[in-house]
């Protein structure tokens, strides 16, 4: 995962923390409450960031699994076609063999 992928989320987390600290410091003018709100908002932003990264990783894993499953199914299809051709050839040979025996 590249850091450039989460830059918009990081900017929003920083803006959320700054606006929260400004709001609390203006309303209550208490440093302890302002710091606790800042920590709370940063923790909440970190949780959101973790969830976003986890969801993206799950999406990538799902795409890889789908790609692998598609390759396996294509290989299975090729194997089935080969077996069908072999069975068809065996049936044709058997029918031809029976025809030659009947006409003798």
mmCIF file of N, CA, C and O in Angstrom, residues 4-86:
data_model
loop_
_atom_site.group_PDB
_atom_site.id
_atom_site.type_symbol
_atom_site.label_atom_id
_atom_site.label_comp_id
_atom_site.label_asym_id
_atom_site.label_seq_id
_atom_site.Cartn_x
_atom_site.Cartn_y
_atom_site.Cartn_z
ATOM 1 N N UNK A 4 0.741 7.467 -0.851
ATOM 2 C CA UNK A 4 0.028 8.433 -1.697
ATOM 3 C C UNK A 4 -1.457 8.096 -1.831
ATOM 4 O O UNK A 4 -2.263 8.962 -2.134
ATOM 5 N N UNK A 5 -1.786 6.827 -1.625
ATOM 6 C CA UNK A 5 -3.182 6.411 -1.736
ATOM 7 C C UNK A 5 -4.043 6.946 -0.599
ATOM 8 O O UNK A 5 -5.255 7.083 -0.749
ATOM 9 N N UNK A 6 -3.433 7.209 0.550
ATOM 10 C CA UNK A 6 -4.215 7.629 1.721
ATOM 11 C C UNK A 6 -4.001 9.096 2.088
ATOM 12 O O UNK A 6 -4.410 9.534 3.158
ATOM 13 N N UNK A 7 -3.357 9.864 1.228
ATOM 14 C CA UNK A 7 -3.123 11.286 1.517
ATOM 15 C C UNK A 7 -4.434 12.052 1.725
ATOM 16 O O UNK A 7 -4.523 12.838 2.679
ATOM 17 N N UNK A 8 -5.473 11.857 0.917
ATOM 18 C CA UNK A 8 -6.719 12.595 1.179
ATOM 19 C C UNK A 8 -7.310 12.287 2.563
ATOM 20 O O UNK A 8 -7.787 13.192 3.254
ATOM 21 N N UNK A 9 -7.235 11.016 2.967
ATOM 22 C CA UNK A 9 -7.749 10.655 4.287
ATOM 23 C C UNK A 9 -6.916 11.286 5.403
ATOM 24 O O UNK A 9 -7.462 11.747 6.413
ATOM 25 N N UNK A 10 -5.605 11.312 5.208
ATOM 26 C CA UNK A 10 -4.740 11.935 6.214
ATOM 27 C C UNK A 10 -5.029 13.432 6.351
ATOM 28 O O UNK A 10 -5.053 13.975 7.469
ATOM 29 N N UNK A 11 -5.242 14.096 5.239
ATOM 30 C CA UNK A 11 -5.561 15.526 5.268
ATOM 31 C C UNK A 11 -6.873 15.762 6.006
ATOM 32 O O UNK A 11 -6.986 16.676 6.830
ATOM 33 N N UNK A 12 -7.867 14.918 5.741
ATOM 34 C CA UNK A 12 -9.147 15.059 6.439
ATOM 35 C C UNK A 12 -9.011 14.802 7.941
ATOM 36 O O UNK A 12 -9.655 15.482 8.751
ATOM 37 N N UNK A 13 -8.175 13.861 8.325
ATOM 38 C CA UNK A 13 -7.960 13.595 9.749
ATOM 39 C C UNK A 13 -7.311 14.796 10.423
ATOM 40 O O UNK A 13 -7.704 15.214 11.520
ATOM 41 N N UNK A 14 -6.308 15.367 9.772
ATOM 42 C CA UNK A 14 -5.640 16.546 10.349
ATOM 43 C C UNK A 14 -6.613 17.720 10.450
ATOM 44 O O UNK A 14 -6.656 18.421 11.479
ATOM 45 N N UNK A 15 -7.404 17.950 9.415
ATOM 46 C CA UNK A 15 -8.399 19.030 9.461
ATOM 47 C C UNK A 15 -9.432 18.788 10.556
ATOM 48 O O UNK A 15 -9.837 19.732 11.262
ATOM 49 N N UNK A 16 -9.848 17.540 10.720
ATOM 50 C CA UNK A 16 -10.806 17.216 11.766
ATOM 51 C C UNK A 16 -10.212 17.498 13.144
ATOM 52 O O UNK A 16 -10.878 18.078 14.016
ATOM 53 N N UNK A 17 -8.960 17.140 13.343
ATOM 54 C CA UNK A 17 -8.318 17.380 14.632
ATOM 55 C C UNK A 17 -8.134 18.874 14.891
ATOM 56 O O UNK A 17 -8.389 19.361 16.001
ATOM 57 N N UNK A 18 -7.713 19.610 13.879
ATOM 58 C CA UNK A 18 -7.510 21.059 14.053
ATOM 59 C C UNK A 18 -8.833 21.761 14.347
ATOM 60 O O UNK A 18 -8.914 22.591 15.268
ATOM 61 N N UNK A 19 -9.873 21.418 13.597
ATOM 62 C CA UNK A 19 -11.164 22.073 13.851
ATOM 63 C C UNK A 19 -11.719 21.690 15.215
ATOM 64 O O UNK A 19 -12.318 22.525 15.908
ATOM 65 N N UNK A 20 -11.502 20.462 15.636
ATOM 66 C CA UNK A 20 -11.963 20.048 16.965
ATOM 67 C C UNK A 20 -11.244 20.782 18.066
ATOM 68 O O UNK A 20 -11.875 21.251 19.035
ATOM 69 N N UNK A 21 -9.938 20.922 17.963
ATOM 70 C CA UNK A 21 -9.160 21.613 19.007
ATOM 71 C C UNK A 21 -9.520 23.091 19.048
ATOM 72 O O UNK A 21 -9.614 23.691 20.130
ATOM 73 N N UNK A 22 -9.737 23.711 17.883
ATOM 74 C CA UNK A 22 -10.115 25.134 17.852
ATOM 75 C C UNK A 22 -11.493 25.330 18.469
ATOM 76 O O UNK A 22 -11.709 26.256 19.267
ATOM 77 N N UNK A 23 -12.420 24.464 18.122
ATOM 78 C CA UNK A 23 -13.780 24.579 18.658
ATOM 79 C C UNK A 23 -13.785 24.437 20.170
ATOM 80 O O UNK A 23 -14.416 25.229 20.885
ATOM 81 N N UNK A 24 -13.096 23.434 20.673
ATOM 82 C CA UNK A 24 -13.079 23.206 22.125
ATOM 83 C C UNK A 24 -12.363 24.340 22.838
ATOM 84 O O UNK A 24 -12.812 24.810 23.897
ATOM 85 N N UNK A 25 -11.252 24.805 22.298
ATOM 86 C CA UNK A 25 -10.516 25.874 22.975
ATOM 87 C C UNK A 25 -11.312 27.184 22.980
ATOM 88 O O UNK A 25 -11.199 27.976 23.918
ATOM 89 N N UNK A 26 -12.133 27.408 21.966
ATOM 90 C CA UNK A 26 -12.949 28.638 21.925
ATOM 91 C C UNK A 26 -14.153 28.556 22.855
ATOM 92 O O UNK A 26 -14.515 29.535 23.491
ATOM 93 N N UNK A 27 -14.768 27.378 22.906
ATOM 94 C CA UNK A 27 -15.988 27.250 23.707
ATOM 95 C C UNK A 27 -15.700 27.143 25.204
ATOM 96 O O UNK A 27 -16.316 27.833 26.005
ATOM 97 N N UNK A 28 -14.788 26.244 25.567
ATOM 98 C CA UNK A 28 -14.584 26.004 26.997
ATOM 99 C C UNK A 28 -13.292 26.601 27.534
ATOM 100 O O UNK A 28 -13.140 26.754 28.730
ATOM 101 N N UNK A 29 -12.361 26.923 26.702
ATOM 102 C CA UNK A 29 -11.082 27.520 27.089
ATOM 103 C C UNK A 29 -10.391 26.717 28.192
ATOM 104 O O UNK A 29 -9.853 27.264 29.146
ATOM 105 N N UNK A 30 -10.438 25.400 28.053
ATOM 106 C CA UNK A 30 -9.798 24.504 29.009
ATOM 107 C C UNK A 30 -8.817 23.624 28.234
ATOM 108 O O UNK A 30 -9.199 22.909 27.313
ATOM 109 N N UNK A 31 -7.541 23.669 28.622
ATOM 110 C CA UNK A 31 -6.499 22.962 27.886
ATOM 111 C C UNK A 31 -6.650 21.445 27.989
ATOM 112 O O UNK A 31 -6.409 20.723 27.018
ATOM 113 N N UNK A 32 -7.056 20.971 29.147
ATOM 114 C CA UNK A 32 -7.184 19.523 29.337
ATOM 115 C C UNK A 32 -8.286 18.963 28.425
ATOM 116 O O UNK A 32 -8.105 17.937 27.754
ATOM 117 N N UNK A 33 -9.413 19.636 28.389
ATOM 118 C CA UNK A 33 -10.511 19.183 27.538
ATOM 119 C C UNK A 33 -10.093 19.280 26.068
ATOM 120 O O UNK A 33 -10.384 18.387 25.267
ATOM 121 N N UNK A 34 -9.391 20.335 25.711
ATOM 122 C CA UNK A 34 -8.961 20.505 24.322
ATOM 123 C C UNK A 34 -8.006 19.382 23.900
ATOM 124 O O UNK A 34 -8.126 18.838 22.794
ATOM 125 N N UNK A 35 -7.079 19.018 24.774
ATOM 126 C CA UNK A 35 -6.121 17.963 24.453
ATOM 127 C C UNK A 35 -6.823 16.609 24.370
ATOM 128 O O UNK A 35 -6.547 15.808 23.471
ATOM 129 N N UNK A 36 -7.748 16.355 25.292
ATOM 130 C CA UNK A 36 -8.458 15.076 25.235
ATOM 131 C C UNK A 36 -9.321 14.973 23.977
ATOM 132 O O UNK A 36 -9.424 13.899 23.381
ATOM 133 N N UNK A 37 -9.935 16.064 23.584
ATOM 134 C CA UNK A 37 -10.715 16.049 22.339
ATOM 135 C C UNK A 37 -9.787 15.818 21.145
ATOM 136 O O UNK A 37 -10.126 15.086 20.217
ATOM 137 N N UNK A 38 -8.615 16.442 21.163
ATOM 138 C CA UNK A 38 -7.649 16.231 20.095
ATOM 139 C C UNK A 38 -7.249 14.768 20.009
ATOM 140 O O UNK A 38 -7.239 14.177 18.917
ATOM 141 N N UNK A 39 -6.927 14.159 21.136
ATOM 142 C CA UNK A 39 -6.548 12.744 21.151
ATOM 143 C C UNK A 39 -7.706 11.872 20.679
ATOM 144 O O UNK A 39 -7.527 10.934 19.891
ATOM 145 N N UNK A 40 -8.916 12.192 21.121
ATOM 146 C CA UNK A 40 -10.087 11.438 20.710
ATOM 147 C C UNK A 40 -10.307 11.532 19.198
ATOM 148 O O UNK A 40 -10.568 10.523 18.533
ATOM 149 N N UNK A 41 -10.198 12.720 18.648
ATOM 150 C CA UNK A 41 -10.391 12.895 17.208
ATOM 151 C C UNK A 41 -9.288 12.215 16.398
ATOM 152 O O UNK A 41 -9.556 11.634 15.341
ATOM 153 N N UNK A 42 -8.053 12.275 16.904
ATOM 154 C CA UNK A 42 -6.967 11.580 16.206
ATOM 155 C C UNK A 42 -7.158 10.066 16.248
ATOM 156 O O UNK A 42 -6.890 9.369 15.260
ATOM 157 N N UNK A 43 -7.619 9.555 17.374
ATOM 158 C CA UNK A 43 -7.883 8.119 17.476
ATOM 159 C C UNK A 43 -9.016 7.707 16.530
ATOM 160 O O UNK A 43 -8.946 6.668 15.860
ATOM 161 N N UNK A 44 -10.051 8.517 16.469
ATOM 162 C CA UNK A 44 -11.157 8.239 15.568
ATOM 163 C C UNK A 44 -10.692 8.292 14.105
ATOM 164 O O UNK A 44 -11.048 7.434 13.288
ATOM 165 N N UNK A 45 -9.894 9.278 13.783
ATOM 166 C CA UNK A 45 -9.338 9.372 12.429
ATOM 167 C C UNK A 45 -8.442 8.193 12.112
ATOM 168 O O UNK A 45 -8.459 7.669 10.995
ATOM 169 N N UNK A 46 -7.640 7.761 13.071
ATOM 170 C CA UNK A 46 -6.793 6.581 12.877
ATOM 171 C C UNK A 46 -7.613 5.331 12.632
ATOM 172 O O UNK A 46 -7.260 4.490 11.790
ATOM 173 N N UNK A 47 -8.721 5.205 13.353
ATOM 174 C CA UNK A 47 -9.615 4.075 13.139
ATOM 175 C C UNK A 47 -10.194 4.099 11.726
ATOM 176 O O UNK A 47 -10.233 3.071 11.040
ATOM 177 N N UNK A 48 -10.646 5.261 11.298
ATOM 178 C CA UNK A 48 -11.176 5.382 9.932
ATOM 179 C C UNK A 48 -10.099 5.040 8.903
ATOM 180 O O UNK A 48 -10.368 4.355 7.919
ATOM 181 N N UNK A 49 -8.896 5.539 9.118
ATOM 182 C CA UNK A 49 -7.798 5.264 8.194
ATOM 183 C C UNK A 49 -7.487 3.771 8.144
ATOM 184 O O UNK A 49 -7.290 3.205 7.069
ATOM 185 N N UNK A 50 -7.464 3.121 9.314
ATOM 186 C CA UNK A 50 -7.227 1.677 9.365
ATOM 187 C C UNK A 50 -8.311 0.920 8.601
ATOM 188 O O UNK A 50 -8.019 -0.005 7.843
ATOM 189 N N UNK A 51 -9.558 1.324 8.788
ATOM 190 C CA UNK A 51 -10.660 0.653 8.096
ATOM 191 C C UNK A 51 -10.577 0.843 6.585
ATOM 192 O O UNK A 51 -10.820 -0.090 5.818
ATOM 193 N N UNK A 52 -10.218 2.036 6.155
ATOM 194 C CA UNK A 52 -10.083 2.303 4.720
ATOM 195 C C UNK A 52 -8.976 1.443 4.121
ATOM 196 O O UNK A 52 -9.152 0.824 3.060
ATOM 197 N N UNK A 53 -7.840 1.367 4.799
ATOM 198 C CA UNK A 53 -6.723 0.562 4.309
ATOM 199 C C UNK A 53 -7.103 -0.913 4.279
ATOM 200 O O UNK A 53 -6.811 -1.629 3.320
ATOM 201 N N UNK A 54 -7.779 -1.366 5.321
ATOM 202 C CA UNK A 54 -8.192 -2.780 5.390
ATOM 203 C C UNK A 54 -9.185 -3.128 4.270
ATOM 204 O O UNK A 54 -9.073 -4.184 3.641
ATOM 205 N N UNK A 55 -10.123 -2.249 4.000
ATOM 206 C CA UNK A 55 -11.096 -2.492 2.936
ATOM 207 C C UNK A 55 -10.404 -2.530 1.578
ATOM 208 O O UNK A 55 -10.721 -3.374 0.727
ATOM 209 N N UNK A 56 -9.447 -1.646 1.356
ATOM 210 C CA UNK A 56 -8.708 -1.662 0.081
ATOM 211 C C UNK A 56 -7.906 -2.949 -0.065
ATOM 212 O O UNK A 56 -7.844 -3.535 -1.143
ATOM 213 N N UNK A 57 -7.284 -3.392 1.031
ATOM 214 C CA UNK A 57 -6.512 -4.625 0.988
ATOM 215 C C UNK A 57 -7.416 -5.824 0.703
ATOM 216 O O UNK A 57 -7.057 -6.711 -0.074
ATOM 217 N N UNK A 58 -8.590 -5.856 1.320
ATOM 218 C CA UNK A 58 -9.530 -6.939 1.049
ATOM 219 C C UNK A 58 -9.985 -6.932 -0.411
ATOM 220 O O UNK A 58 -10.156 -7.994 -1.016
ATOM 221 N N UNK A 59 -10.183 -5.745 -0.967
ATOM 222 C CA UNK A 59 -10.550 -5.648 -2.381
ATOM 223 C C UNK A 59 -9.457 -6.192 -3.285
ATOM 224 O O UNK A 59 -9.739 -6.896 -4.264
ATOM 225 N N UNK A 60 -8.200 -5.875 -2.964
ATOM 226 C CA UNK A 60 -7.087 -6.383 -3.758
ATOM 227 C C UNK A 60 -6.993 -7.899 -3.652
ATOM 228 O O UNK A 60 -6.750 -8.588 -4.648
ATOM 229 N N UNK A 61 -7.193 -8.431 -2.439
ATOM 230 C CA UNK A 61 -7.166 -9.879 -2.256
ATOM 231 C C UNK A 61 -8.302 -10.541 -3.027
ATOM 232 O O UNK A 61 -8.115 -11.615 -3.609
ATOM 233 N N UNK A 62 -9.453 -9.916 -3.046
ATOM 234 C CA UNK A 62 -10.602 -10.464 -3.775
ATOM 235 C C UNK A 62 -10.326 -10.496 -5.271
ATOM 236 O O UNK A 62 -10.641 -11.479 -5.949
ATOM 237 N N UNK A 63 -9.724 -9.429 -5.787
ATOM 238 C CA UNK A 63 -9.389 -9.411 -7.216
ATOM 239 C C UNK A 63 -8.375 -10.495 -7.564
ATOM 240 O O UNK A 63 -8.486 -11.162 -8.597
ATOM 241 N N UNK A 64 -7.378 -10.696 -6.689
ATOM 242 C CA UNK A 64 -6.380 -11.743 -6.931
ATOM 243 C C UNK A 64 -7.026 -13.123 -6.892
ATOM 244 O O UNK A 64 -6.720 -13.989 -7.725
ATOM 245 N N UNK A 65 -7.935 -13.332 -5.957
ATOM 246 C CA UNK A 65 -8.635 -14.614 -5.855
ATOM 247 C C UNK A 65 -9.501 -14.850 -7.084
ATOM 248 O O UNK A 65 -9.542 -15.966 -7.620
ATOM 249 N N UNK A 66 -10.193 -13.821 -7.541
ATOM 250 C CA UNK A 66 -11.016 -13.946 -8.743
ATOM 251 C C UNK A 66 -10.168 -14.290 -9.963
ATOM 252 O O UNK A 66 -10.553 -15.129 -10.784
ATOM 253 N N UNK A 67 -9.009 -13.653 -10.069
ATOM 254 C CA UNK A 67 -8.117 -13.911 -11.194
ATOM 255 C C UNK A 67 -7.623 -15.354 -11.162
ATOM 256 O O UNK A 67 -7.601 -16.035 -12.189
ATOM 257 N N UNK A 68 -7.256 -15.821 -9.977
ATOM 258 C CA UNK A 68 -6.777 -17.192 -9.841
ATOM 259 C C UNK A 68 -7.902 -18.189 -10.155
ATOM 260 O O UNK A 68 -7.695 -19.175 -10.845
ATOM 261 N N UNK A 69 -9.103 -17.907 -9.659
ATOM 262 C CA UNK A 69 -10.233 -18.793 -9.915
ATOM 263 C C UNK A 69 -10.565 -18.845 -11.408
ATOM 264 O O UNK A 69 -10.876 -19.905 -11.948
ATOM 265 N N UNK A 70 -10.489 -17.705 -12.068
ATOM 266 C CA UNK A 70 -10.748 -17.661 -13.507
ATOM 267 C C UNK A 70 -9.734 -18.520 -14.258
ATOM 268 O O UNK A 70 -10.092 -19.263 -15.178
ATOM 269 N N UNK A 71 -8.462 -18.448 -13.861
ATOM 270 C CA UNK A 71 -7.425 -19.243 -14.521
ATOM 271 C C UNK A 71 -7.668 -20.736 -14.288
ATOM 272 O O UNK A 71 -7.525 -21.548 -15.225
ATOM 273 N N UNK A 72 -8.051 -21.102 -13.088
ATOM 274 C CA UNK A 72 -8.322 -22.509 -12.785
ATOM 275 C C UNK A 72 -9.517 -23.001 -13.592
ATOM 276 O O UNK A 72 -9.504 -24.115 -14.134
ATOM 277 N N UNK A 73 -10.555 -22.191 -13.688
ATOM 278 C CA UNK A 73 -11.740 -22.596 -14.450
ATOM 279 C C UNK A 73 -11.435 -22.735 -15.942
ATOM 280 O O UNK A 73 -11.941 -23.642 -16.606
ATOM 281 N N UNK A 74 -10.606 -21.851 -16.474
ATOM 282 C CA UNK A 74 -10.226 -21.959 -17.879
ATOM 283 C C UNK A 74 -9.425 -23.237 -18.125
ATOM 284 O O UNK A 74 -9.641 -23.936 -19.116
ATOM 285 N N UNK A 75 -8.520 -23.567 -17.201
ATOM 286 C CA UNK A 75 -7.746 -24.790 -17.324
ATOM 287 C C UNK A 75 -8.656 -26.015 -17.233
ATOM 288 O O UNK A 75 -8.507 -26.974 -18.002
ATOM 289 N N UNK A 76 -9.602 -25.980 -16.318
ATOM 290 C CA UNK A 76 -10.554 -27.077 -16.180
ATOM 291 C C UNK A 76 -11.390 -27.233 -17.456
ATOM 292 O O UNK A 76 -11.652 -28.352 -17.907
ATOM 293 N N UNK A 77 -11.789 -26.126 -18.043
ATOM 294 C CA UNK A 77 -12.532 -26.168 -19.297
ATOM 295 C C UNK A 77 -11.716 -26.816 -20.406
ATOM 296 O O UNK A 77 -12.236 -27.631 -21.182
ATOM 297 N N UNK A 78 -10.447 -26.451 -20.481
ATOM 298 C CA UNK A 78 -9.579 -27.061 -21.506
ATOM 299 C C UNK A 78 -9.442 -28.563 -21.270
ATOM 300 O O UNK A 78 -9.471 -29.362 -22.216
ATOM 301 N N UNK A 79 -9.304 -28.963 -20.018
ATOM 302 C CA UNK A 79 -9.191 -30.386 -19.710
ATOM 303 C C UNK A 79 -10.474 -31.134 -20.083
ATOM 304 O O UNK A 79 -10.425 -32.239 -20.635
ATOM 305 N N UNK A 80 -11.621 -30.542 -19.803
ATOM 306 C CA UNK A 80 -12.891 -31.182 -20.137
ATOM 307 C C UNK A 80 -13.069 -31.321 -21.640
ATOM 308 O O UNK A 80 -13.556 -32.343 -22.131
ATOM 309 N N UNK A 81 -12.683 -30.298 -22.380
ATOM 310 C CA UNK A 81 -12.772 -30.375 -23.844
ATOM 311 C C UNK A 81 -11.860 -31.477 -24.365
ATOM 312 O O UNK A 81 -12.242 -32.254 -25.258
ATOM 313 N N UNK A 82 -10.657 -31.579 -23.800
ATOM 314 C CA UNK A 82 -9.728 -32.631 -24.241
ATOM 315 C C UNK A 82 -10.297 -34.012 -23.936
ATOM 316 O O UNK A 82 -10.228 -34.930 -24.771
ATOM 317 N N UNK A 83 -10.873 -34.196 -22.759
ATOM 318 C CA UNK A 83 -11.465 -35.487 -22.413
ATOM 319 C C UNK A 83 -12.670 -35.797 -23.290
ATOM 320 O O UNK A 83 -12.885 -36.948 -23.693
ATOM 321 N N UNK A 84 -13.457 -34.774 -23.590
ATOM 322 C CA UNK A 84 -14.615 -34.977 -24.457
ATOM 323 C C UNK A 84 -14.160 -35.390 -25.852
ATOM 324 O O UNK A 84 -14.745 -36.296 -26.465
ATOM 325 N N UNK A 85 -13.114 -34.745 -26.363
ATOM 326 C CA UNK A 85 -12.593 -35.113 -27.683
ATOM 327 C C UNK A 85 -12.073 -36.549 -27.687
ATOM 328 O O UNK A 85 -12.301 -37.305 -28.633
ATOM 329 N N UNK A 86 -11.381 -36.916 -26.610
ATOM 330 C CA UNK A 86 -10.857 -38.277 -26.510
ATOM 331 C C UNK A 86 -11.999 -39.288 -26.457
ATOM 332 O O UNK A 86 -11.955 -40.329 -27.131
#
